[in-house]
PDB file of C-alpha atoms in Angstrom:
ATOM      1  CA  MET O1482      21.952 -30.215 -52.419  1.00  0.00           C
ATOM      2  CA  ASP O1483      21.541 -26.606 -51.310  1.00  0.00           C
ATOM      3  CA  VAL O1484      23.868 -24.028 -52.843  1.00  0.00           C
ATOM      4  CA  LYS O1485      24.709 -21.026 -50.668  1.00  0.00           C
ATOM      5  CA  LEU O1486      24.929 -17.640 -52.370  1.00  0.00           C
ATOM      6  CA  TRP O1487      26.666 -16.068 -49.390  1.00  0.00           C
ATOM      7  CA  ASN O1488      29.607 -16.752 -47.096  1.00  0.00           C
ATOM      8  CA  ASP O1489      28.648 -14.565 -44.162  1.00  0.00           C
ATOM      9  CA  LYS O1490      25.786 -12.551 -42.684  1.00  0.00           C
ATOM     10  CA  ARG O1491      26.737  -9.408 -44.584  1.00  0.00           C
ATOM     11  CA  GLU O1492      26.626 -11.171 -47.951  1.00  0.00           C
ATOM     12  CA  ARG O1493      23.322 -12.796 -47.057  1.00  0.00           C
ATOM     13  CA  GLU O1494      21.827  -9.392 -46.228  1.00  0.00           C
ATOM     14  CA  MET O1495      23.086  -8.013 -49.536  1.00  0.00           C
ATOM     15  CA  TYR O1496      21.431 -10.801 -51.525  1.00  0.00           C
ATOM     16  CA  ASP O1497      18.228 -10.398 -49.518  1.00  0.00           C
ATOM     17  CA  ASN O1498      18.273  -6.708 -50.477  1.00  0.00           C
ATOM     18  CA  PHE O1499      18.903  -7.621 -54.101  1.00  0.00           C
ATOM     19  CA  ALA O1500      15.848  -9.886 -53.972  1.00  0.00           C
ATOM     20  CA  ASP O1501      13.752  -7.047 -52.537  1.00  0.00           C
ATOM     21  CA  LEU O1502      15.006  -4.689 -55.242  1.00  0.00           C
ATOM     22  CA  TYR O1503      14.145  -7.239 -57.917  1.00  0.00           C
ATOM     23  CA  ALA O1504      10.632  -7.545 -56.488  1.00  0.00           C
ATOM     24  CA  ILE O1505      10.144  -3.752 -56.365  1.00  0.00           C
ATOM     25  CA  ILE O1506      11.199  -3.334 -60.005  1.00  0.00           C
ATOM     26  CA  LYS O1507       8.924  -6.183 -61.134  1.00  0.00           C
ATOM     27  CA  ALA O1508       5.985  -4.816 -59.121  1.00  0.00           C
ATOM     28  CA  THR O1509       6.493  -1.342 -60.585  1.00  0.00           C
ATOM     29  CA  GLU O1510       6.552  -2.741 -64.119  1.00  0.00           C
ATOM     30  CA  LYS O1511       3.237  -4.530 -63.532  1.00  0.00           C
ATOM     31  CA  LEU O1512       1.722  -1.417 -61.956  1.00  0.00           C
ATOM     32  CA  GLU O1513       2.787   0.805 -64.866  1.00  0.00           C
ATOM     33  CA  LYS O1514       1.360  -1.617 -67.422  1.00  0.00           C
ATOM     34  CA  ALA O1515      -1.906  -1.927 -65.509  1.00  0.00           C
ATOM     35  CA  TYR O1516      -2.256   1.868 -65.404  1.00  0.00           C
ATOM     36  CA  VAL O1517      -1.434   2.329 -69.098  1.00  0.00           C
ATOM     37  CA  ARG O1518      -3.956  -0.365 -70.031  1.00  0.00           C
ATOM     38  CA  ASP O1519      -6.593   1.346 -67.868  1.00  0.00           C
ATOM     39  CA  LEU O1520      -6.927  -1.720 -65.647  1.00  0.00           C
ATOM     40  CA  ILE O1521      -6.630   0.406 -62.490  1.00  0.00           C
ATOM     41  CA  THR O1522      -7.747   3.935 -61.678  1.00  0.00           C
ATOM     42  CA  SER O1523      -5.490   6.890 -60.885  1.00  0.00           C
ATOM     43  CA  SER O1524      -6.640   6.772 -57.261  1.00  0.00           C
ATOM     44  CA  VAL O1525      -5.359   3.195 -56.970  1.00  0.00           C
ATOM     45  CA  TYR O1526      -2.226   3.716 -59.064  1.00  0.00           C
ATOM     46  CA  GLU O1527      -0.897   6.860 -57.384  1.00  0.00           C
ATOM     47  CA  PRO O1528      -0.465   5.707 -53.735  1.00  0.00           C
ATOM     48  CA  GLU O1529       0.921   2.341 -54.832  1.00  0.00           C
ATOM     49  CA  CYS O1530       3.420   4.032 -57.134  1.00  0.00           C
ATOM     50  CA  LEU O1531       4.483   6.465 -54.402  1.00  0.00           C
ATOM     51  CA  LYS O1532       5.025   3.551 -52.021  1.00  0.00           C
ATOM     52  CA  LEU O1533       7.178   1.652 -54.517  1.00  0.00           C
ATOM     53  CA  ILE O1534       9.234   4.758 -55.319  1.00  0.00           C
ATOM     54  CA  ALA O1535       9.838   5.384 -51.605  1.00  0.00           C
ATOM     55  CA  GLN O1536      10.826   1.734 -51.063  1.00  0.00           C
ATOM     56  CA  PHE O1537      13.146   1.896 -54.069  1.00  0.00           C
ATOM     57  CA  LYS O1538      14.866   5.048 -52.784  1.00  0.00           C
ATOM     58  CA  THR O1539      15.298   3.592 -49.309  1.00  0.00           C
ATOM     59  CA  LEU O1540      16.693   0.304 -50.571  1.00  0.00           C
ATOM     60  CA  THR O1541      19.085   1.747 -53.150  1.00  0.00           C
ATOM     61  CA  SER O1542      20.458   4.233 -50.618  1.00  0.00           C
ATOM     62  CA  SER O1543      21.378   1.313 -48.363  1.00  0.00           C
ATOM     63  CA  LEU O1544      23.076  -0.527 -51.238  1.00  0.00           C
ATOM     64  CA  VAL O1545      25.506   2.219 -52.239  1.00  0.00           C
ATOM     65  CA  GLY O1546      28.831   0.595 -53.059  1.00  0.00           C
ATOM     66  CA  ALA O1547      27.376  -2.911 -53.353  1.00  0.00           C
ATOM     67  CA  LEU O1548      25.001  -2.185 -56.208  1.00  0.00           C
ATOM     68  CA  PRO O1549      26.025  -1.553 -59.806  1.00  0.00           C
ATOM     69  CA  SER O1550      23.857   0.900 -61.731  1.00  0.00           C
ATOM     70  CA  ILE O1551      20.169  -0.035 -61.735  1.00  0.00           C
ATOM     71  CA  GLU O1552      20.350  -0.550 -65.490  1.00  0.00           C
ATOM     72  CA  ARG O1553      23.273  -2.963 -65.018  1.00  0.00           C
ATOM     73  CA  PHE O1554      21.380  -4.748 -62.206  1.00  0.00           C
ATOM     74  CA  ALA O1555      18.429  -5.241 -64.565  1.00  0.00           C
ATOM     75  CA  GLU O1556      20.759  -6.515 -67.269  1.00  0.00           C
ATOM     76  CA  ILE O1557      22.534  -8.979 -64.969  1.00  0.00           C
ATOM     77  CA  TYR O1558      19.258 -10.462 -63.724  1.00  0.00           C
ATOM     78  CA  LYS O1559      17.656 -10.370 -67.184  1.00  0.00           C
ATOM     79  CA  MET O1560      14.872  -7.983 -66.232  1.00  0.00           C
ATOM     80  CA  ASP O1561      12.889  -6.613 -69.166  1.00  0.00           C
ATOM     81  CA  CYS O1562      11.262  -3.759 -67.251  1.00  0.00           C
ATOM     82  CA  PRO O1563      11.594  -0.515 -69.250  1.00  0.00           C
ATOM     83  CA  ALA O1564       8.508   1.125 -67.735  1.00  0.00           C
ATOM     84  CA  ALA O1565       9.709   0.440 -64.189  1.00  0.00           C
ATOM     85  CA  LEU O1566      13.196   1.782 -64.879  1.00  0.00           C
ATOM     86  CA  ASN O1567      11.717   4.924 -66.378  1.00  0.00           C
ATOM     87  CA  ARG O1568       9.434   5.459 -63.385  1.00  0.00           C
ATOM     88  CA  LEU O1569      11.962   4.610 -60.660  1.00  0.00           C
ATOM     89  CA  VAL O1570      15.188   5.953 -62.151  1.00  0.00           C
ATOM     90  CA  SER O1571      14.426   8.568 -64.798  1.00  0.00           C
ATOM     91  CA  SER O1572      11.209  10.114 -63.478  1.00  0.00           C
ATOM     92  CA  GLY O1573      11.043   9.477 -59.750  1.00  0.00           C
ATOM     93  CA  ILE O1574       7.405  10.556 -59.554  1.00  0.00           C
ATOM     94  CA  PRO O1575       4.104   8.844 -60.510  1.00  0.00           C
ATOM     95  CA  ALA O1576       2.750   9.293 -64.022  1.00  0.00           C
ATOM     96  CA  THR O1577      -0.280  11.092 -62.589  1.00  0.00           C
ATOM     97  CA  TYR O1578       1.993  13.816 -61.218  1.00  0.00           C
ATOM     98  CA  GLU O1579       3.672  14.171 -64.602  1.00  0.00           C
ATOM     99  CA  HIS O1580       0.298  14.498 -66.323  1.00  0.00           C
ATOM    100  CA  ARG O1581      -0.796  17.295 -63.990  1.00  0.00           C
ATOM    101  CA  ALA O1582       2.464  19.142 -64.399  1.00  0.00           C
ATOM    102  CA  SER O1583       2.335  18.744 -68.178  1.00  0.00           C
ATOM    103  CA  ALA O1584      -1.247  20.015 -68.399  1.00  0.00           C
ATOM    104  CA  ALA O1585      -0.403  23.018 -66.274  1.00  0.00           C
ATOM    105  CA  ALA O1586       2.819  23.723 -68.137  1.00  0.00           C
ATOM    106  CA  SER O1587       1.006  23.819 -71.480  1.00  0.00           C
ATOM    107  CA  THR O1588      -0.777  26.909 -70.169  1.00  0.00           C
ATOM    108  CA  THR O1589       1.937  28.474 -68.041  1.00  0.00           C
ATOM    109  CA  GLY O1590       4.695  27.870 -70.576  1.00  0.00           C
ATOM    110  CA  SER O1591       6.993  26.817 -67.731  1.00  0.00           C
ATOM    111  CA  ALA O1592       7.198  23.042 -68.127  1.00  0.00           C
ATOM    112  CA  ALA O1593      10.660  22.644 -66.611  1.00  0.00           C
ATOM    113  CA  ILE O1594       9.883  24.806 -63.564  1.00  0.00           C
ATOM    114  CA  VAL O1595       6.525  23.137 -62.904  1.00  0.00           C
ATOM    115  CA  ALA O1596       8.124  19.680 -63.078  1.00  0.00           C
ATOM    116  CA  GLU O1597      10.956  20.909 -60.867  1.00  0.00           C
ATOM    117  CA  CYS O1598       8.511  22.118 -58.213  1.00  0.00           C
ATOM    118  CA  VAL O1599       6.622  18.821 -58.257  1.00  0.00           C
ATOM    119  CA  GLN O1600       9.869  16.871 -57.901  1.00  0.00           C
ATOM    120  CA  HIS O1601      11.018  18.984 -54.950  1.00  0.00           C
ATOM    121  CA  PHE O1602       7.649  18.644 -53.193  1.00  0.00           C
ATOM    122  CA  ILE O1603       7.715  14.857 -53.556  1.00  0.00           C
ATOM    123  CA  THR O1604      11.349  14.614 -52.476  1.00  0.00           C
ATOM    124  CA  ALA O1605      10.654  16.681 -49.359  1.00  0.00           C
ATOM    125  CA  MET O1606       7.629  14.608 -48.357  1.00  0.00           C
ATOM    126  CA  ASP O1607       9.437  11.328 -49.081  1.00  0.00           C
ATOM    127  CA  THR O1608      12.388  12.476 -46.962  1.00  0.00           C
ATOM    128  CA  LEU O1609      10.097  12.927 -43.966  1.00  0.00           C
ATOM    129  CA  LYS O1610       8.383   9.585 -44.593  1.00  0.00           C
ATOM    130  CA  LEU O1611      11.813   7.960 -44.450  1.00  0.00           C
ATOM    131  CA  ASN O1612      12.349   9.628 -41.056  1.00  0.00           C
ATOM    132  CA  MET O1613      15.213  11.755 -42.350  1.00  0.00           C
ATOM    133  CA  VAL O1614      14.573  14.711 -40.062  1.00  0.00           C
ATOM    134  CA  ALA O1615      18.030  16.200 -39.389  1.00  0.00           C
ATOM    135  CA  VAL O1616      18.551  19.849 -40.313  1.00  0.00           C
ATOM    136  CA  ASP O1617      21.353  19.097 -42.781  1.00  0.00           C
ATOM    137  CA  GLN O1618      19.058  16.615 -44.548  1.00  0.00           C
ATOM    138  CA  LEU O1619      16.011  18.874 -44.787  1.00  0.00           C
ATOM    139  CA  HIS O1620      17.423  22.366 -45.256  1.00  0.00           C
ATOM    140  CA  PRO O1621      18.849  21.905 -48.798  1.00  0.00           C
ATOM    141  CA  ILE O1622      15.659  20.200 -49.985  1.00  0.00           C
ATOM    142  CA  LEU O1623      13.383  22.954 -48.680  1.00  0.00           C
ATOM    143  CA  TYR O1624      15.790  25.597 -50.017  1.00  0.00           C
ATOM    144  CA  ASP O1625      15.597  24.063 -53.511  1.00  0.00           C
ATOM    145  CA  LEU O1626      11.806  23.846 -53.279  1.00  0.00           C
ATOM    146  CA  SER O1627      11.537  27.480 -52.224  1.00  0.00           C
ATOM    147  CA  GLY O1628      13.807  28.545 -55.081  1.00  0.00           C
ATOM    148  CA  SER O1629      11.703  26.666 -57.645  1.00  0.00           C
ATOM    149  CA  LEU O1630       8.447  28.154 -56.348  1.00  0.00           C
ATOM    150  CA  ASN O1631       9.928  31.650 -56.558  1.00  0.00           C
ATOM    151  CA  LYS O1632      10.887  31.075 -60.194  1.00  0.00           C
ATOM    152  CA  LEU O1633       7.286  30.347 -61.224  1.00  0.00           C
ATOM    153  CA  GLY O1634       5.817  33.700 -62.184  1.00  0.00           C
ATOM    154  CA  ILE O1635       2.152  32.704 -61.933  1.00  0.00           C
ATOM    155  CA  LEU O1636       2.429  32.258 -58.143  1.00  0.00           C
ATOM    156  CA  PRO O1637       1.861  35.463 -56.133  1.00  0.00           C
ATOM    157  CA  PRO O1638       4.445  36.565 -53.527  1.00  0.00           C
ATOM    158  CA  ASP O1639       2.049  35.653 -50.707  1.00  0.00           C
ATOM    159  CA  PHE O1640       1.386  32.147 -52.042  1.00  0.00           C
ATOM    160  CA  GLU O1641       1.108  29.906 -48.964  1.00  0.00           C
ATOM    161  CA  GLY O1642       3.763  27.481 -50.173  1.00  0.00           C
ATOM    162  CA  LYS O1643       6.304  30.278 -50.552  1.00  0.00           C
ATOM    163  CA  VAL O1644       5.499  31.715 -47.133  1.00  0.00           C
ATOM    164  CA  LYS O1645       5.557  28.319 -45.362  1.00  0.00           C
ATOM    165  CA  MET O1646       8.837  27.229 -46.927  1.00  0.00           C
ATOM    166  CA  LYS O1647      10.466  30.563 -46.042  1.00  0.00           C
ATOM    167  CA  GLU O1648       9.330  30.128 -42.425  1.00  0.00           C
ATOM    168  CA  TRP O1649      10.685  26.574 -42.226  1.00  0.00           C
ATOM    169  CA  ILE O1650      14.004  27.507 -43.827  1.00  0.00           C
ATOM    170  CA  SER O1651      14.396  30.334 -41.299  1.00  0.00           C
ATOM    171  CA  ARG O1652      13.540  27.968 -38.441  1.00  0.00           C
ATOM    172  CA  LEU O1653      16.057  25.358 -39.586  1.00  0.00           C
ATOM    173  CA  ALA O1654      18.734  28.013 -40.063  1.00  0.00           C
ATOM    174  CA  ASN O1655      18.545  28.742 -36.342  1.00  0.00           C
ATOM    175  CA  MET O1656      19.210  25.098 -35.452  1.00  0.00           C
ATOM    176  CA  GLY O1657      22.410  23.062 -35.543  1.00  0.00           C
ATOM    177  CA  ALA O1658      23.181  20.913 -38.580  1.00  0.00           C
ATOM    178  CA  SER O1659      22.845  17.674 -36.589  1.00  0.00           C
ATOM    179  CA  ASP O1660      19.697  18.764 -34.739  1.00  0.00           C
ATOM    180  CA  GLU O1661      16.548  16.806 -35.589  1.00  0.00           C
ATOM    181  CA  LEU O1662      12.909  17.806 -35.790  1.00  0.00           C
ATOM    182  CA  THR O1663      10.673  16.447 -33.062  1.00  0.00           C
ATOM    183  CA  GLU O1664       7.853  14.119 -34.063  1.00  0.00           C
ATOM    184  CA  GLN O1665       5.405  17.025 -33.730  1.00  0.00           C
ATOM    185  CA  GLN O1666       7.562  19.315 -35.887  1.00  0.00           C
ATOM    186  CA  SER O1667       7.994  16.593 -38.496  1.00  0.00           C
ATOM    187  CA  ARG O1668       4.240  16.026 -38.708  1.00  0.00           C
ATOM    188  CA  GLN O1669       3.626  19.752 -39.003  1.00  0.00           C
ATOM    189  CA  LEU O1670       6.188  20.117 -41.792  1.00  0.00           C
ATOM    190  CA  HIS O1671       4.673  17.207 -43.676  1.00  0.00           C
ATOM    191  CA  PHE O1672       1.219  18.760 -43.269  1.00  0.00           C
ATOM    192  CA  ASP O1673       2.498  22.114 -44.543  1.00  0.00           C
ATOM    193  CA  LEU O1674       4.183  20.454 -47.530  1.00  0.00           C
ATOM    194  CA  GLU O1675       1.092  18.439 -48.457  1.00  0.00           C
ATOM    195  CA  SER O1676      -1.179  21.468 -48.061  1.00  0.00           C
ATOM    196  CA  SER O1677       1.186  23.655 -50.089  1.00  0.00           C
ATOM    197  CA  TYR O1678       1.449  21.012 -52.810  1.00  0.00           C
ATOM    198  CA  ASN O1679      -2.323  20.753 -53.157  1.00  0.00           C
ATOM    199  CA  LEU O1680      -2.618  24.547 -53.350  1.00  0.00           C
ATOM    200  CA  PHE O1681       0.221  24.611 -55.868  1.00  0.00           C
ATOM    201  CA  MET O1682      -1.549  22.150 -58.181  1.00  0.00           C
ATOM    202  CA  ALA O1683      -4.851  24.037 -57.771  1.00  0.00           C
ATOM    203  CA  ALA O1684      -3.129  27.308 -58.710  1.00  0.00           C
ATOM    204  CA  LEU O1685      -1.903  25.938 -62.034  1.00  0.00           C
ATOM    205  CA  PRO O1686      -4.295  26.575 -64.940  1.00  0.00           C
ATOM    206  CA  ASN O1687      -5.910  23.416 -66.317  1.00  0.00           C
ATOM    207  CA  SER O1688      -4.053  21.295 -63.788  1.00  0.00           C
ATOM    208  CA  GLY O1689      -7.030  19.060 -63.247  1.00  0.00           C
ATOM    209  CA  ALA O1690      -6.121  18.980 -59.555  1.00  0.00           C
TER     210      ALA O1690
END
């Protein structure tokens, strides 16, 4: 005899989302363990981790109100996944990004600011990947990124990332809050963010980038 977990379409969708969330957490736990045990390379680990983090953010944002805390979700469904919870909830960025930021910070003496910059770069790029391209969605993220870059003393005033973010912030400021970037503008912003991030990591001493 089949037992239904739901009474209507909305409940069914919620449980389907819960199943997806369960799978993402389990997959992240396996990925983290494989990386720690040196079973996969950084080049394999990093894109897979980024994909899982993006999927996690998308799914949890759609479950607001229906989902208890992630820790409570893991407890309810008896999930022993500490590495996944750390990566998805506490960190929000791949371990490889943390390692680069940590190596750079040991020389720059600005661990918190370096990590902050990395987090803002990743958040901005993830936002575009999720097709969140409205001005009121992008402007605060780019503003925070620009502020973090300006706080890091080792970056010169004409550092490309600073210049590009200032240009984009100015461009968005001249648009309406509900206006959206075109596909071409979105691709250009993502390109500028990725290019600026790579230059940022290269500019940090001993970053290994």
